[in-house]
């Protein structure tokens, strides 16, 4: 057990506590950025002028007519930018596009008004003359045109060519799958004002306040210290507020500097959906070889991420996709090429899993399609290919704790009564020609840490006041994942005080600088270790004070439950020790810092150990499919997931359930459709609202939903033995997709391999089962369709 | 953009008088203003949230004369002379939580909390309507309230338990 992971006996971490803001949420008192507007005077409101073309040259822009609209105060255009006209870090994303619009909905300029209505009418009055240009909307069009952006990547191990030549069975196919709209319930919002001396203060719904600060500063042409960004909390982020808030915050800040008045930029849902980036859809082409025992011997794949109009985070998303194409399976010979298509769509971005789900979906699709052709039950095929201790990933990282895959798997089989239910399903299917059931199990292995080593650092600030109360601050943001709850628990544990003595202050860039995004599931790992570090500094100083009072060595006192006790007897209250320390002029606050040790990554060679550890999990899902409509129900889900020694079990269970639900949405319901026709609306997102973009609701919940944390799962490399939990559970939803595939296959003869689109909507399932139903008995030698 | 509304000159303001959480409110509104905007932007009642403004997410759910409505699709002028209850009016007279609020906390029925005020208002209505016989019925009558964080299991558990304990 490492010093970082060792947990004291009376720890506050590990207790099943409610979310720290729960009481504020259920009473409506919790404040989000837009709730601050009514507390701010003289606020101006912003409305964008959006492009009606997927790709066009801006011939002429006339903003004068807007000023004739009553209540319009200012129109912001590229001419107003004192610094760099760029909303990103790659300098390929002009904040105000002054020559060319790159997607349908692209904002050209912004109108500020006394009311939102005035701003809207002002935006209507702005005159833009466009010259439409040819556009590439689908990833296939971009591939055909050879239109790529950023750096392509190559990952290789072993000798794929020889392995595929000598493999007993080789299959190949092509698989394109959709992205996903974040649909965080709180849309993007920023509220900016100018303080004394030109200091800019931006409240932003941002997962990455430090980068929001950086971009606001470069747009305004000022140094970072002139900009403060605060995020109280977000109404959901899911990765969609990692890069995307920056430009909106910069517009608000620019407006505030130019007008001297506070500016509120809050997107309505239509604007949010049409302007902000989404999960990348991918195109994949693959060849896979198996031996006679169903073991994977080689995988060759080309992944093309649909990046949209600019790079944003597409390069690291692609890298993570490539690093997760193995999911939980040992594949001795691997060759993966990755590239990023440039299309006239929103700039696709981070979304829970950050490419990992897309890479893993490729191999799960391969196994799901090949199992019947190899004559294996898919469950058996997956299990026999699981990583075993001693294996390494294609990028050369040992798969530490690989045995936990098998542990999760067997626990799901046992707890989920999988064998009994398989037999029942077989009987059910035999007597129900028009309704079929399927039960699938899929594993998850997900690497934890930012792929880019430099991002794996964090800071914290801990104050102990004279009365013994504690205030903590850290660089992570709260978006519902329970990070703040965990951080309070970590501080209370390290200082040995009751939880109610610790309070947490909002995330601000003037408290903790140069923070990383709250992303990559690593918020608790990084910030928790930084808080622990700060608290330990204070505790060590207080131990000196307490030790001398008790006549003991500082090593021989322990802090727990608001008391400081000597190992040989004697005790003092926390409050007394703190006050005594103050009068002895002992520093009662500390800045904490943490950087994850042992990481290294060669991004060009795609080799190294980019991850501190892997998070594991296994899910079993059972579905029932109607043969007349393709409609299905999720009958039962059983999950066992590895969160290490949980910091906060109630929070972790919520993350697992919520991640699973969101993953199920991505894979089965959420159908993003862009107009790919040559009509007048080419490039327009056709699914702009919850009416046409189906999100998981109460109705799609599994009828039985059992979630368990893996026992005895201490993680040596992380704070108090815990593991990250934000992203990995999303991928447990592969089990639902695979169960649907199996149910659809059950409509056909034994050995039917079903090609299932993603998302597997009822319509898609219907066509898949209809094809299975009309399939002839399967021949012994075979090449997959769609090649 | 093709989804922007046509330009229109502002119609004359309308005087509106209604009760919010037991207290009288008087406000001059644009007849096109939604109850949601009036609550949030004019009466400083920001507990009610805007998720979609299209009646599709339930985040803005409030009660009008005891019945639930999505306040984004309710014109403010429609509540003239009526009684509106928002999330701020659910606590007891001494600030004690309603049992359903407490159950949301106990069952971890929230993550980001943005949908929570709407879920609580819908959950209260669900109980009052007697639509809490079993989980399936709760799901059915809560299905207008989205939770993107996916806290559905906890929400159903909170409503089920409160309904049972309070005899609904
Ligand atoms: S904001 Fe009213 S239903 Fe979504
Ligand atoms: S708790 Fe985030 S949307 Fe429900």
Short mmCIF file of C-alpha atoms in Angstrom, two decimals, chain A residues 18-19 23 25-28 32 34-35 38 50-51 105 117 120-121 124 180-183 185-186 234-236 238 264 266 269-270 479-480 650 654-655 657-658 662 670 681 684 688-691 695-699 701-703, chain B residues 1-8 32 40-41 44 46-47 49-52 54 56-57 59 87-88 91 97 101 104-106 108 110-117 119-120 139 142-143 145-150 152-156:
data_model
loop_
_atom_site.label_atom_id
_atom_site.label_comp_id
_atom_site.label_asym_id
_atom_site.label_seq_id
_atom_site.Cartn_x
_atom_site.Cartn_y
_atom_site.Cartn_z
CA UNK A 18 -25.34 12.30 -0.44
CA UNK A 19 -24.10 14.89 -2.89
CA UNK A 23 -30.11 20.03 -0.06
CA UNK A 25 -30.72 21.16 -5.37
CA UNK A 26 -33.97 19.84 -3.92
CA UNK A 27 -34.95 23.33 -2.76
CA UNK A 28 -33.88 25.14 -5.92
CA UNK A 32 -25.93 28.04 -11.75
CA UNK A 34 -27.51 31.96 -15.46
CA UNK A 35 -29.13 32.30 -12.03
CA UNK A 38 -30.95 38.62 -11.83
CA UNK A 50 -25.90 32.17 -37.65
CA UNK A 51 -25.03 30.92 -41.10
CA UNK A 105 -25.27 27.50 -37.75
CA UNK A 117 -35.64 40.24 -27.57
CA UNK A 120 -32.67 38.79 -31.33
CA UNK A 121 -34.35 41.41 -33.48
CA UNK A 124 -32.44 39.49 -37.63
CA UNK A 180 -23.83 11.96 -29.75
CA UNK A 181 -25.22 15.29 -28.64
CA UNK A 182 -24.32 16.12 -25.03
CA UNK A 183 -27.66 17.68 -24.21
CA UNK A 185 -29.63 20.15 -19.37
CA UNK A 186 -27.99 23.52 -18.74
CA UNK A 234 -22.57 23.08 -14.20
CA UNK A 235 -25.92 21.60 -15.05
CA UNK A 236 -24.10 18.73 -16.74
CA UNK A 238 -20.06 15.33 -20.06
CA UNK A 264 -24.81 37.54 -20.45
CA UNK A 266 -26.73 32.10 -22.70
CA UNK A 269 -31.31 24.94 -26.82
CA UNK A 270 -31.48 25.34 -30.59
CA UNK A 479 -20.85 19.07 -13.04
CA UNK A 480 -22.84 16.58 -11.02
CA UNK A 650 -23.39 6.45 -3.26
CA UNK A 654 -24.88 7.04 -9.34
CA UNK A 655 -22.04 7.53 -11.81
CA UNK A 657 -26.00 4.01 -13.40
CA UNK A 658 -25.90 7.38 -15.13
CA UNK A 662 -26.02 7.67 -21.28
CA UNK A 670 -29.78 9.06 -30.00
CA UNK A 681 -30.72 23.02 -46.08
CA UNK A 684 -28.36 21.53 -41.31
CA UNK A 688 -32.19 19.93 -33.11
CA UNK A 689 -34.48 19.25 -30.19
CA UNK A 690 -35.53 16.57 -27.77
CA UNK A 691 -38.60 16.02 -29.95
CA UNK A 695 -32.84 10.92 -25.17
CA UNK A 696 -33.09 8.17 -22.58
CA UNK A 697 -36.06 8.86 -20.32
CA UNK A 698 -37.70 7.04 -17.43
CA UNK A 699 -39.39 4.82 -20.01
CA UNK A 701 -34.84 2.35 -17.84
CA UNK A 702 -34.05 -1.34 -17.40
CA UNK A 703 -36.88 -3.12 -15.62
CA UNK B 1 -31.06 30.80 -39.34
CA UNK B 2 -34.34 29.31 -40.36
CA UNK B 3 -35.41 28.65 -36.79
CA UNK B 4 -35.33 32.28 -35.67
CA UNK B 5 -38.69 33.87 -35.00
CA UNK B 6 -39.99 36.55 -37.33
CA UNK B 7 -39.47 40.12 -36.26
CA UNK B 8 -42.40 41.68 -34.48
CA UNK B 32 -45.70 36.71 -25.24
CA UNK B 40 -36.84 33.57 -13.32
CA UNK B 41 -36.13 37.00 -14.70
CA UNK B 44 -36.01 36.33 -9.10
CA UNK B 46 -34.37 31.03 -10.22
CA UNK B 47 -35.03 27.61 -8.72
CA UNK B 49 -34.82 25.83 -14.55
CA UNK B 50 -34.83 26.26 -18.30
CA UNK B 51 -33.61 23.17 -20.09
CA UNK B 52 -35.18 23.43 -23.54
CA UNK B 54 -39.89 23.84 -25.77
CA UNK B 56 -39.63 18.74 -23.92
CA UNK B 57 -37.55 18.32 -20.77
CA UNK B 59 -36.97 21.16 -15.96
CA UNK B 87 -39.75 24.69 -6.01
CA UNK B 88 -39.10 27.59 -3.62
CA UNK B 91 -40.58 23.50 1.99
CA UNK B 97 -37.92 19.81 3.77
CA UNK B 101 -37.20 16.47 -1.00
CA UNK B 104 -34.36 12.76 -3.16
CA UNK B 105 -31.36 13.42 -0.92
CA UNK B 106 -31.45 9.99 0.71
CA UNK B 108 -29.13 10.10 -4.39
CA UNK B 110 -29.66 13.74 -8.51
CA UNK B 111 -26.26 14.47 -9.95
CA UNK B 112 -25.88 17.90 -11.53
CA UNK B 113 -29.17 18.90 -9.95
CA UNK B 114 -30.36 20.92 -12.90
CA UNK B 115 -33.41 18.76 -13.53
CA UNK B 116 -34.08 18.30 -9.82
CA UNK B 117 -36.53 21.16 -9.15
CA UNK B 119 -38.41 16.34 -10.95
CA UNK B 120 -39.53 17.27 -7.45
CA UNK B 139 -41.96 5.90 -14.74
CA UNK B 142 -42.60 10.97 -14.80
CA UNK B 143 -41.60 10.36 -18.41
CA UNK B 145 -39.00 14.89 -17.08
CA UNK B 146 -35.61 14.21 -18.57
CA UNK B 147 -32.49 13.68 -16.50
CA UNK B 148 -29.43 13.73 -18.71
CA UNK B 149 -27.29 12.57 -15.81
CA UNK B 150 -29.43 9.43 -15.69
CA UNK B 152 -33.69 7.84 -12.88
CA UNK B 153 -33.33 4.88 -10.56
CA UNK B 154 -32.91 7.15 -7.54
CA UNK B 155 -35.80 9.39 -8.55
CA UNK B 156 -38.19 6.45 -8.90
#
